[in-house]
Coordinates of N, CA and C in Angstrom, one line a residue:
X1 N 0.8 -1.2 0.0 CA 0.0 0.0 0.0 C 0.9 1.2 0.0
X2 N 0.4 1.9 -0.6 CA 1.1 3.7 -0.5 C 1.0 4.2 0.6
X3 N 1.8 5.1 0.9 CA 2.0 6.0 2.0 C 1.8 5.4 3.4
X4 N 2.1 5.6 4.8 CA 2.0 4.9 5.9 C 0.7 4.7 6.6
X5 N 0.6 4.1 7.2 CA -0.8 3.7 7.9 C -1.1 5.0 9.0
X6 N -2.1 4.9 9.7 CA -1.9 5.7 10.9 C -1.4 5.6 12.1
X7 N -1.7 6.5 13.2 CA -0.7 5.8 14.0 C -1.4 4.2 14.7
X8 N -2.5 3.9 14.5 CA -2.4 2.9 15.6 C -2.3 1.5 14.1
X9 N -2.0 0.3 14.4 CA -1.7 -0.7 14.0 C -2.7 -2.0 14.2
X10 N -3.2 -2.2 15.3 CA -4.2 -3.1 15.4 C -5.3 -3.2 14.9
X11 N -6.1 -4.2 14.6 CA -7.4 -4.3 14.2 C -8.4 -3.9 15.4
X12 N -9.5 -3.0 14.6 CA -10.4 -2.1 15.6 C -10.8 -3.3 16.8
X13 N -11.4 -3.6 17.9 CA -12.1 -4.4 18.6 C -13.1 -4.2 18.8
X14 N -14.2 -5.5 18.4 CA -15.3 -5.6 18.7 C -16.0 -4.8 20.2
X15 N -14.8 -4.4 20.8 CA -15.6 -4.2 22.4 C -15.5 -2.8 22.3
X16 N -14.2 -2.1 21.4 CA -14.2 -0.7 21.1 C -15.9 -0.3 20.7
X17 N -16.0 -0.8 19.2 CA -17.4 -0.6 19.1 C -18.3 -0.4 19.9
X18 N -18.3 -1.5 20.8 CA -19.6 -1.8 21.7 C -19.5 -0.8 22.3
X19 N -18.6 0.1 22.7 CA -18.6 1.2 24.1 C -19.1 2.4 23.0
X20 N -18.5 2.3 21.7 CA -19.1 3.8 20.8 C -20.8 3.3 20.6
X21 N -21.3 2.7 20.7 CA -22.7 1.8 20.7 C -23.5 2.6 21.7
X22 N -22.9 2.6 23.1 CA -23.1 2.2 24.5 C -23.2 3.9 24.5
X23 N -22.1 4.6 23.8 CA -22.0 6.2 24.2 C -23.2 6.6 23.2
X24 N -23.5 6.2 22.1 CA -24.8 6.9 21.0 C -25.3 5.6 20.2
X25 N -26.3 5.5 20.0 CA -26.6 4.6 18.9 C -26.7 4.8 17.8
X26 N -26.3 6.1 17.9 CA -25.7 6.7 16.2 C -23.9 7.1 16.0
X27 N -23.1 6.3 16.6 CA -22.2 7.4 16.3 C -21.7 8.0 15.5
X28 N -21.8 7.8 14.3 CA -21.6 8.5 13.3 C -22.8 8.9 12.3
X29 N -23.9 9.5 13.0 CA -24.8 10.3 12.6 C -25.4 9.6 11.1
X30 N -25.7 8.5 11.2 CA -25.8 7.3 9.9 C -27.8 8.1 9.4
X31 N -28.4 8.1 10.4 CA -29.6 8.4 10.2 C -29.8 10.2 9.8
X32 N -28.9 10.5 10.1 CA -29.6 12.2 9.9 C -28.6 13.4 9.1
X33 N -26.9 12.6 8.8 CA -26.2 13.3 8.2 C -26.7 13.2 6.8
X34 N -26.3 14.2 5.9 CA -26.7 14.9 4.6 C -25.3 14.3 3.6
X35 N -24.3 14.0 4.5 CA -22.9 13.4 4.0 C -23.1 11.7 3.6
X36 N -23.8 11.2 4.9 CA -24.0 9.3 4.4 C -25.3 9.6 3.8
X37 N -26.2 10.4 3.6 CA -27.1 10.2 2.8 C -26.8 10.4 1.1
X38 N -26.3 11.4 0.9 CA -25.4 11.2 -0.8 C -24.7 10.4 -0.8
X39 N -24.0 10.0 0.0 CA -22.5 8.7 -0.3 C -23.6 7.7 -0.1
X40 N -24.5 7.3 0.3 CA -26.0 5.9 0.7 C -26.3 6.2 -1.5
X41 N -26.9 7.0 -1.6 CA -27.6 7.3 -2.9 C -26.5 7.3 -4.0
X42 N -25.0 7.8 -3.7 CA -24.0 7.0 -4.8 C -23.6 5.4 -4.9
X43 N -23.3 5.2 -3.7 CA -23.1 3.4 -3.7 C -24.2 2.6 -4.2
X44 N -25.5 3.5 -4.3 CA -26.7 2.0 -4.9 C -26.5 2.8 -6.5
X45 N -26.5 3.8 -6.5 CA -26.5 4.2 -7.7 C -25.0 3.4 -8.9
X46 N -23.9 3.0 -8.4 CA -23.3 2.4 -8.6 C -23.2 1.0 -9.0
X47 N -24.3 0.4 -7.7 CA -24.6 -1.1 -8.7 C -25.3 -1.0 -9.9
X48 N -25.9 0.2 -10.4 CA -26.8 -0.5 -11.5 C -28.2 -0.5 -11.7
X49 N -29.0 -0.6 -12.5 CA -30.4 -0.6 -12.0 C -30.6 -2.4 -11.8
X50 N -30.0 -3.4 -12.2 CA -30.2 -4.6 -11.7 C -30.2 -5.0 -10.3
X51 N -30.9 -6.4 -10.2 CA -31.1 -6.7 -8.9 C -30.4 -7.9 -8.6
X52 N -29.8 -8.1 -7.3 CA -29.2 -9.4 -7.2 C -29.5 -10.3 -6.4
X53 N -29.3 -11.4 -5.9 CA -29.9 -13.0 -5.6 C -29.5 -12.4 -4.0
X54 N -28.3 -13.1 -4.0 CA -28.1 -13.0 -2.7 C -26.6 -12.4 -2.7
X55 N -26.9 -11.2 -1.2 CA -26.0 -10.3 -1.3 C -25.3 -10.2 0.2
X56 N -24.4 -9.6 1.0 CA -23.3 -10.0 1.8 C -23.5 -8.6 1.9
X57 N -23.7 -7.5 3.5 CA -22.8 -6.5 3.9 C -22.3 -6.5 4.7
X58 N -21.0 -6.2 4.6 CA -20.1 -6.3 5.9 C -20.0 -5.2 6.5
X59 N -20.3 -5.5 8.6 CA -20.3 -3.6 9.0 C -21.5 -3.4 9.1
X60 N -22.8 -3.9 8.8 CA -23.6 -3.4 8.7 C -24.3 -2.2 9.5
X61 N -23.7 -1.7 10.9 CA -23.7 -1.6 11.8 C -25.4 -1.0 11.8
X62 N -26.0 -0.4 12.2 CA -27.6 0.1 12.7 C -28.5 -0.1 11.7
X63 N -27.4 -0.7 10.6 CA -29.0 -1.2 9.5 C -29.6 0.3 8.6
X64 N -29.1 1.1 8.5 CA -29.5 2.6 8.0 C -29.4 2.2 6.3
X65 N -28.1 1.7 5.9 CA -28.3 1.6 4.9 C -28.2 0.2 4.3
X66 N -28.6 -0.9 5.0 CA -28.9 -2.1 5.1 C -30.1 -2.1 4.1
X67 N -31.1 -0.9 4.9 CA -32.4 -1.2 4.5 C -32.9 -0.8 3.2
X68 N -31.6 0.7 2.7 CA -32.0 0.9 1.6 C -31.4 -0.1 0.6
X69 N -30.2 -0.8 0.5 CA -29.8 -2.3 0.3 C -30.8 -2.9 -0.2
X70 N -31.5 -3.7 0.4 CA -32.3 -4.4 0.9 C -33.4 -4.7 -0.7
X71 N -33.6 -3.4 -0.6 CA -34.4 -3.2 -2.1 C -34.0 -3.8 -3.4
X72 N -32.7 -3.8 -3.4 CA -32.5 -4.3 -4.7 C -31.4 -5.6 -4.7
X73 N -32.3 -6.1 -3.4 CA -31.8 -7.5 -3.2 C -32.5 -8.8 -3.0
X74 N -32.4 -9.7 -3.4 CA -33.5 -10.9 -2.9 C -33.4 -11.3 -1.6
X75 N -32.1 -11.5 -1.1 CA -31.7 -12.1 0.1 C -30.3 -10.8 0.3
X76 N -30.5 -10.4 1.6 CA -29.2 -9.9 2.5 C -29.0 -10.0 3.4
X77 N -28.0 -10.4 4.2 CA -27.3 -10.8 5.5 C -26.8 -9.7 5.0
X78 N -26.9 -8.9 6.6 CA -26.1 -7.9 7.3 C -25.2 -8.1 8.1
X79 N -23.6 -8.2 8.3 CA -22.9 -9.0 9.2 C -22.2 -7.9 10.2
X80 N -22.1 -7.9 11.5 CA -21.5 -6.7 12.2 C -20.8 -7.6 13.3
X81 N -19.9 -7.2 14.1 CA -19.5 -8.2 15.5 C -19.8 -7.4 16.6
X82 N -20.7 -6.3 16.4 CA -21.0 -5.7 17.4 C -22.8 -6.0 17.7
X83 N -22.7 -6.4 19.0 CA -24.0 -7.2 19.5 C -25.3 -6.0 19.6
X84 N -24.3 -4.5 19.9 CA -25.5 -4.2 20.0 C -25.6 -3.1 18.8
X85 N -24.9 -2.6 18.0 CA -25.4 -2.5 16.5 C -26.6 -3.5 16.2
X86 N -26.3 -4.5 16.2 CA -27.2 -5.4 15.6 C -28.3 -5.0 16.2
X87 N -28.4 -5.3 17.4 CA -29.7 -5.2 17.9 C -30.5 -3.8 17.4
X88 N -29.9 -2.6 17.3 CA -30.5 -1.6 16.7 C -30.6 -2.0 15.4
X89 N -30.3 -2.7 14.2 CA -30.7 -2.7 13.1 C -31.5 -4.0 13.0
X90 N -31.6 -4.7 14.2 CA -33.3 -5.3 14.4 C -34.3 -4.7 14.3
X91 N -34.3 -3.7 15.5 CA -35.4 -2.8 15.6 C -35.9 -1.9 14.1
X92 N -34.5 -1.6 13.6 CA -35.0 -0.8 12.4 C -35.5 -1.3 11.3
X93 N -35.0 -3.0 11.2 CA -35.4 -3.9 9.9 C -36.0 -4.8 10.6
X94 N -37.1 -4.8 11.3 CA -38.0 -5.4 11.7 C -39.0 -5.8 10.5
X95 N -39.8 -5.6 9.8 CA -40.6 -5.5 8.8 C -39.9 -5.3 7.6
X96 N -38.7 -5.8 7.6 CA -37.7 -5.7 6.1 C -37.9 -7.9 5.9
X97 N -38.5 -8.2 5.6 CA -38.2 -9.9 5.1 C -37.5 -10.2 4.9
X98 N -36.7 -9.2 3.4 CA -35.4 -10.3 3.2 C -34.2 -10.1 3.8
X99 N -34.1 -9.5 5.0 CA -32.7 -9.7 5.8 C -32.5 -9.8 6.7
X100 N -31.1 -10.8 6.8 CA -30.8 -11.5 8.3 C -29.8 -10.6 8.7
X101 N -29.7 -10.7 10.2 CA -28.5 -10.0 10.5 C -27.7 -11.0 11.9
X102 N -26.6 -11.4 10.9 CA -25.6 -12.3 12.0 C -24.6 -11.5 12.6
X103 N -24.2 -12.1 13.4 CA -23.4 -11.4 14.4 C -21.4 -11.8 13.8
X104 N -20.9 -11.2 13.9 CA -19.7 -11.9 13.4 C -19.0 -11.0 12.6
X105 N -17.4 -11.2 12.1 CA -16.2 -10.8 11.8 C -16.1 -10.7 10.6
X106 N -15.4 -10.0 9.8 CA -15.5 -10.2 8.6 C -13.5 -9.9 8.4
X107 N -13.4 -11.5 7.7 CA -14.0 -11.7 6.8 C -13.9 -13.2 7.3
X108 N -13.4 -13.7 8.7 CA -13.3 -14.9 9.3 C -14.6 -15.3 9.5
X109 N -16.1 -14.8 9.7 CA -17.1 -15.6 10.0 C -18.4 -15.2 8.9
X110 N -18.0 -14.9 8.2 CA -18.9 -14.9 7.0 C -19.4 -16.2 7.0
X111 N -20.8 -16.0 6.9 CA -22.0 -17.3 6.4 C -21.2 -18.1 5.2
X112 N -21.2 -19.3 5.1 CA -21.2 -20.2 4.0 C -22.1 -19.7 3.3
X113 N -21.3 -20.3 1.7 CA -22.3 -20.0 0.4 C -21.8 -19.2 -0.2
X114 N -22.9 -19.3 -1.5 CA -22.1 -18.6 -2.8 C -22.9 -16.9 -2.3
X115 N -22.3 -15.8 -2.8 CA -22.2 -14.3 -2.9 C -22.8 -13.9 -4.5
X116 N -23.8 -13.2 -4.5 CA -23.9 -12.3 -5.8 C -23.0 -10.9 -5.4
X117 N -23.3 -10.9 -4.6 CA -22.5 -9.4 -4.6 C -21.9 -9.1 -2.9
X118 N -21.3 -8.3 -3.1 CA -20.6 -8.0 -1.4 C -20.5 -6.7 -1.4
X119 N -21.0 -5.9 -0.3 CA -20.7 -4.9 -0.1 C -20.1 -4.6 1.3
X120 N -18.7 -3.9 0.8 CA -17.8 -3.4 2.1 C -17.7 -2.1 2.1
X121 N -18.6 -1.3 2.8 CA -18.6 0.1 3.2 C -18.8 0.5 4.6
X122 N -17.3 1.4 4.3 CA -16.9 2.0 5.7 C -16.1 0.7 6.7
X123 N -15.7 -0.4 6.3 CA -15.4 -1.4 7.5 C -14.0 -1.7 6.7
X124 N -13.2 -1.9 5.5 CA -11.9 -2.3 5.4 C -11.0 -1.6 6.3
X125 N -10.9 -0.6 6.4 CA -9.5 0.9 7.0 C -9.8 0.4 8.6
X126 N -10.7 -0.6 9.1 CA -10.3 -1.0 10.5 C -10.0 -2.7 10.7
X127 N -9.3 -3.0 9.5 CA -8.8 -4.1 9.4 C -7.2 -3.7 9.9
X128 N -6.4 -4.5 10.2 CA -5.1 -4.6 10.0 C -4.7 -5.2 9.2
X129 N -3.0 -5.1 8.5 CA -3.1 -5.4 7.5 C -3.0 -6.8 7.2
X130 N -2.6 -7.3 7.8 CA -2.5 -9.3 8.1 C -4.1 -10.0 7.8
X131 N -5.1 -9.2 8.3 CA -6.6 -9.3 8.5 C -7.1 -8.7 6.7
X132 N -6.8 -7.5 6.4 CA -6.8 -6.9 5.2 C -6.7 -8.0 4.0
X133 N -5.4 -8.4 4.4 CA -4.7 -10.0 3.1 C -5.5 -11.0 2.9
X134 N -6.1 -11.3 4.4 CA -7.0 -12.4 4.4 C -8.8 -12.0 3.7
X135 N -8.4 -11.0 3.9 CA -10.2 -10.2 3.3 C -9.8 -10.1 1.7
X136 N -8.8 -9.7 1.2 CA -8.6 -9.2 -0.2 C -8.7 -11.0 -0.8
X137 N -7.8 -11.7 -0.1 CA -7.6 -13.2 -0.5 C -9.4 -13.7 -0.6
X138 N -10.3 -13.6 0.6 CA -11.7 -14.1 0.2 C -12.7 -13.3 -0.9
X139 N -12.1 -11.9 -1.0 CA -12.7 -11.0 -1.8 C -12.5 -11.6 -3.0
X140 N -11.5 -12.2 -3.7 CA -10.7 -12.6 -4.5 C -11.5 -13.6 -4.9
X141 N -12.0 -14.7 -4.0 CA -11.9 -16.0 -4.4 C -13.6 -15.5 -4.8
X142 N -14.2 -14.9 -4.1 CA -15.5 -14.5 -4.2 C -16.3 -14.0 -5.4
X143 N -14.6 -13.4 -6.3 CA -15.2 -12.2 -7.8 C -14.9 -13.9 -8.9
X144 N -13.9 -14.2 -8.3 CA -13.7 -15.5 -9.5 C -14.9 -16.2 -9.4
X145 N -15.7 -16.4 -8.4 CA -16.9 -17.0 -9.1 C -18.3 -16.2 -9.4
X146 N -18.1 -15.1 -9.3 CA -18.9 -14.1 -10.6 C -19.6 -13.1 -9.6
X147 N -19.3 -12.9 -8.4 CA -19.8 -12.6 -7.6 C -19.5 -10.7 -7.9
X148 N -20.1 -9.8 -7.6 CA -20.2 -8.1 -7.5 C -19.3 -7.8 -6.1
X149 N -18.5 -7.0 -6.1 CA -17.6 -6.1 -5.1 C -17.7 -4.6 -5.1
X150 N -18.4 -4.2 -4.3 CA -18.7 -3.0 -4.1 C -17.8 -2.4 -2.2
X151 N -16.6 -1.7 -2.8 CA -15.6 -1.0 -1.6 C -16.5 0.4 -1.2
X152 N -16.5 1.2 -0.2 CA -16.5 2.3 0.2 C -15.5 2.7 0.9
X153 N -15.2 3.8 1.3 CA -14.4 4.3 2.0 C -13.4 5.9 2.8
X154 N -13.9 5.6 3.4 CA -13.9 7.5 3.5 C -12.2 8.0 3.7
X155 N -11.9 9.1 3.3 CA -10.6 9.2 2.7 C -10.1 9.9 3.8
X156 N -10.5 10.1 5.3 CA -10.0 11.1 5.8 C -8.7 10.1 7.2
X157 N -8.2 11.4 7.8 CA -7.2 10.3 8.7 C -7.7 10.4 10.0
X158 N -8.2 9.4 10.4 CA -8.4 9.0 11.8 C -7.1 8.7 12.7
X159 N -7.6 8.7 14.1 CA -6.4 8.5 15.1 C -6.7 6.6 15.8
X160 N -7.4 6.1 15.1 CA -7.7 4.3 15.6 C -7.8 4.1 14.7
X161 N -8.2 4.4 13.3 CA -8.3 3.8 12.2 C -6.8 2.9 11.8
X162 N -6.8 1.6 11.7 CA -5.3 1.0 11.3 C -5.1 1.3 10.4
X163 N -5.7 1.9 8.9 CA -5.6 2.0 7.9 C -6.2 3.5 7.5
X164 N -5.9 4.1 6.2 CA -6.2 5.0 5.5 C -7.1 4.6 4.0
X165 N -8.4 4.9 4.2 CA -9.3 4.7 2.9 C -8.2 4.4 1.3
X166 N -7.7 5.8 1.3 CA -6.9 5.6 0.6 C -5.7 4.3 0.2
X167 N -5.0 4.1 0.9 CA -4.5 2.6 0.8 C -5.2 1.6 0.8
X168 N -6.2 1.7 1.6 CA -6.8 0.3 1.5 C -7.7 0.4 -0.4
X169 N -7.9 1.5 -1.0 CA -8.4 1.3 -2.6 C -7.2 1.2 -3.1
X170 N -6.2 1.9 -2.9 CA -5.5 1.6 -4.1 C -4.6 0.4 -3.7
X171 N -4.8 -0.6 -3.0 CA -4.3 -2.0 -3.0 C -5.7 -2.6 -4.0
X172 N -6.7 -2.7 -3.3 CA -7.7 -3.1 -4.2 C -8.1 -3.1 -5.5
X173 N -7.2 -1.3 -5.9 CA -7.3 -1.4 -7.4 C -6.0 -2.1 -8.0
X174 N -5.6 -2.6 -6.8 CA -4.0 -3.0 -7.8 C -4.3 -4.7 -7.9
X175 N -4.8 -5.4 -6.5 CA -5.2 -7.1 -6.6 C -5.9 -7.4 -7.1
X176 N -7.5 -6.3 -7.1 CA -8.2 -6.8 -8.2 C -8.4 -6.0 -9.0
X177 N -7.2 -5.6 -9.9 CA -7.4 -4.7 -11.0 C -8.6 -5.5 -12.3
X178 N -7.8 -7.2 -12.6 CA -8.7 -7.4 -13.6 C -10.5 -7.4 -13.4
X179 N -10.9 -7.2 -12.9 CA -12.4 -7.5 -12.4 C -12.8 -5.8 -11.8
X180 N -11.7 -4.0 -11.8 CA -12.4 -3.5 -11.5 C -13.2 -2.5 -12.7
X181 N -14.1 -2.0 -12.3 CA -15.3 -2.3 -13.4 C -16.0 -0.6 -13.1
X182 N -15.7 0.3 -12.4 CA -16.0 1.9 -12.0 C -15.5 2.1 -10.6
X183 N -14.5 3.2 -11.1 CA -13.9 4.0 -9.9 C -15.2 5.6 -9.5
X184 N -15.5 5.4 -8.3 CA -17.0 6.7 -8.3 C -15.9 7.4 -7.0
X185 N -14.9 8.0 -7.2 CA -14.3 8.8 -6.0 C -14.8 9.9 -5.7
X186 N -14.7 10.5 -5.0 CA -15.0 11.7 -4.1 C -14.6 11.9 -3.7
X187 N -14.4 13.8 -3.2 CA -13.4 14.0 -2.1 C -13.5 13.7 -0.8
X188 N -14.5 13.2 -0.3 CA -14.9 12.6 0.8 C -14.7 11.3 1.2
X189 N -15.0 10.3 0.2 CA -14.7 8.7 0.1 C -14.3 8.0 -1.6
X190 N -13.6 7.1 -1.0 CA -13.1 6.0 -2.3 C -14.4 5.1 -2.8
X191 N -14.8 5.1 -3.9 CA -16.4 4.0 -4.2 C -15.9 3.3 -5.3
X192 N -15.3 1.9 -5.4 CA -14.8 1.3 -6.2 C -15.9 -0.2 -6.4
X193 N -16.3 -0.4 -7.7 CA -16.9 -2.0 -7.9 C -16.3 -2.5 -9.1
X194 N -16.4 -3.9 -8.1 CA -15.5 -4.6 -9.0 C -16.6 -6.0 -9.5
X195 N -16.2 -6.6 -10.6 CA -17.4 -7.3 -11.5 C -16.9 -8.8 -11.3
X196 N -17.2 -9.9 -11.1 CA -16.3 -10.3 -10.9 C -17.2 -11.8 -12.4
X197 N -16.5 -12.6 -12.3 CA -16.7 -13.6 -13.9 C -16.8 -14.8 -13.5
X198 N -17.8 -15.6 -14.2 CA -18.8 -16.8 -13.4 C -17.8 -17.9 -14.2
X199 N -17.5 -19.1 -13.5 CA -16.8 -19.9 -14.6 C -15.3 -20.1 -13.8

């Protein structure tokens, strides 16, 4: 990756979360900022007007844009390791049918089965990089069987973030260059999808 990480090195912890949970059940203003609601309206705008089978978000955290998801999907598992995220995007996708939301790590506890599409927004840049290799490695194996890769990522530098948005795309544009398929940047965040080939 380009340029150096930040200062911290470890992968975020699930318990970190749980205390930003515990302090707001928005902490990052998911439901009422004017910033995730354009960046929510370019990532769907991104996939396409097609619809896909079954779809994978990692992060899902409060379900905000789970739900808008949701719509142009047959099946979605929302995956977060934070117990009580989830529980708030119960409450919110209560009356949403087609999605589950499991509790778990990404990219070590991902549900079995085949992926139409995967979406990773806002959750790579608190991987480490050891954890990163192993996500880019299942990302990988995921586009070879024809599966959709949709990255987000906000470009700014945090003080716990192990990673910078930045690095973590432009390794992505570099492993999975052959399969990437629209760079949607901003000065705000990285929006890269990648196509991936059935066969």
């Amino acid at each position: 990756m380009s340029g150096p990480p930040t200062s911290a090195s470890a992968r975020m912890s699930a318990e970190r979360f749980e205390r930003l949970y515990e302090a707001s059940e928005d902490p990052w203003d998911y439901r009422s900022s004017e910033y995730e609601r354009a960046k929510y309206a370019a990532t769907l705008a991104a996939l396409g007007p097609g619809r896909y089978g079954r779809a994978l978000e990692t992060g899902c955290s409060i379900g905000v844009f789970t739900e808008l998801l949701a719509r142009h999907c047959d099946r979605l598992v929302g995956l977060d390791f934070s117990s009580r995220a989830l529980a708030l995007a119960g409450e919110r996708l209560s009356g949403v049918a087609n999605v589950e939301l499991v509790l778990g790590s990404f990219p070590e506890q991902v549900p079995s089965g085949g992926w139409d599409l995967v979406v990773c927004s806002e959750v790579l840049y608190y991987l480490d990089r050891a954890v990163l290799a192993r996500a880019l490695d299942w990302l990988e194996t995921h586009l070879e069987r024809g599966a959709t890769v949709l990255a987000v990522s906000w470009r700014g530098s945090g003080e716990t973030e192990p990673l910078r948005g930045d690095d973590v795309h432009d390794l992505l544009g570099t492993r999975l260059a052959r399969w990437h398929a629209f760079d949607g940047r901003r000065p705000g965040y990285r929006l890269d999808r990648f196509d991936g080939h059935g066969g």
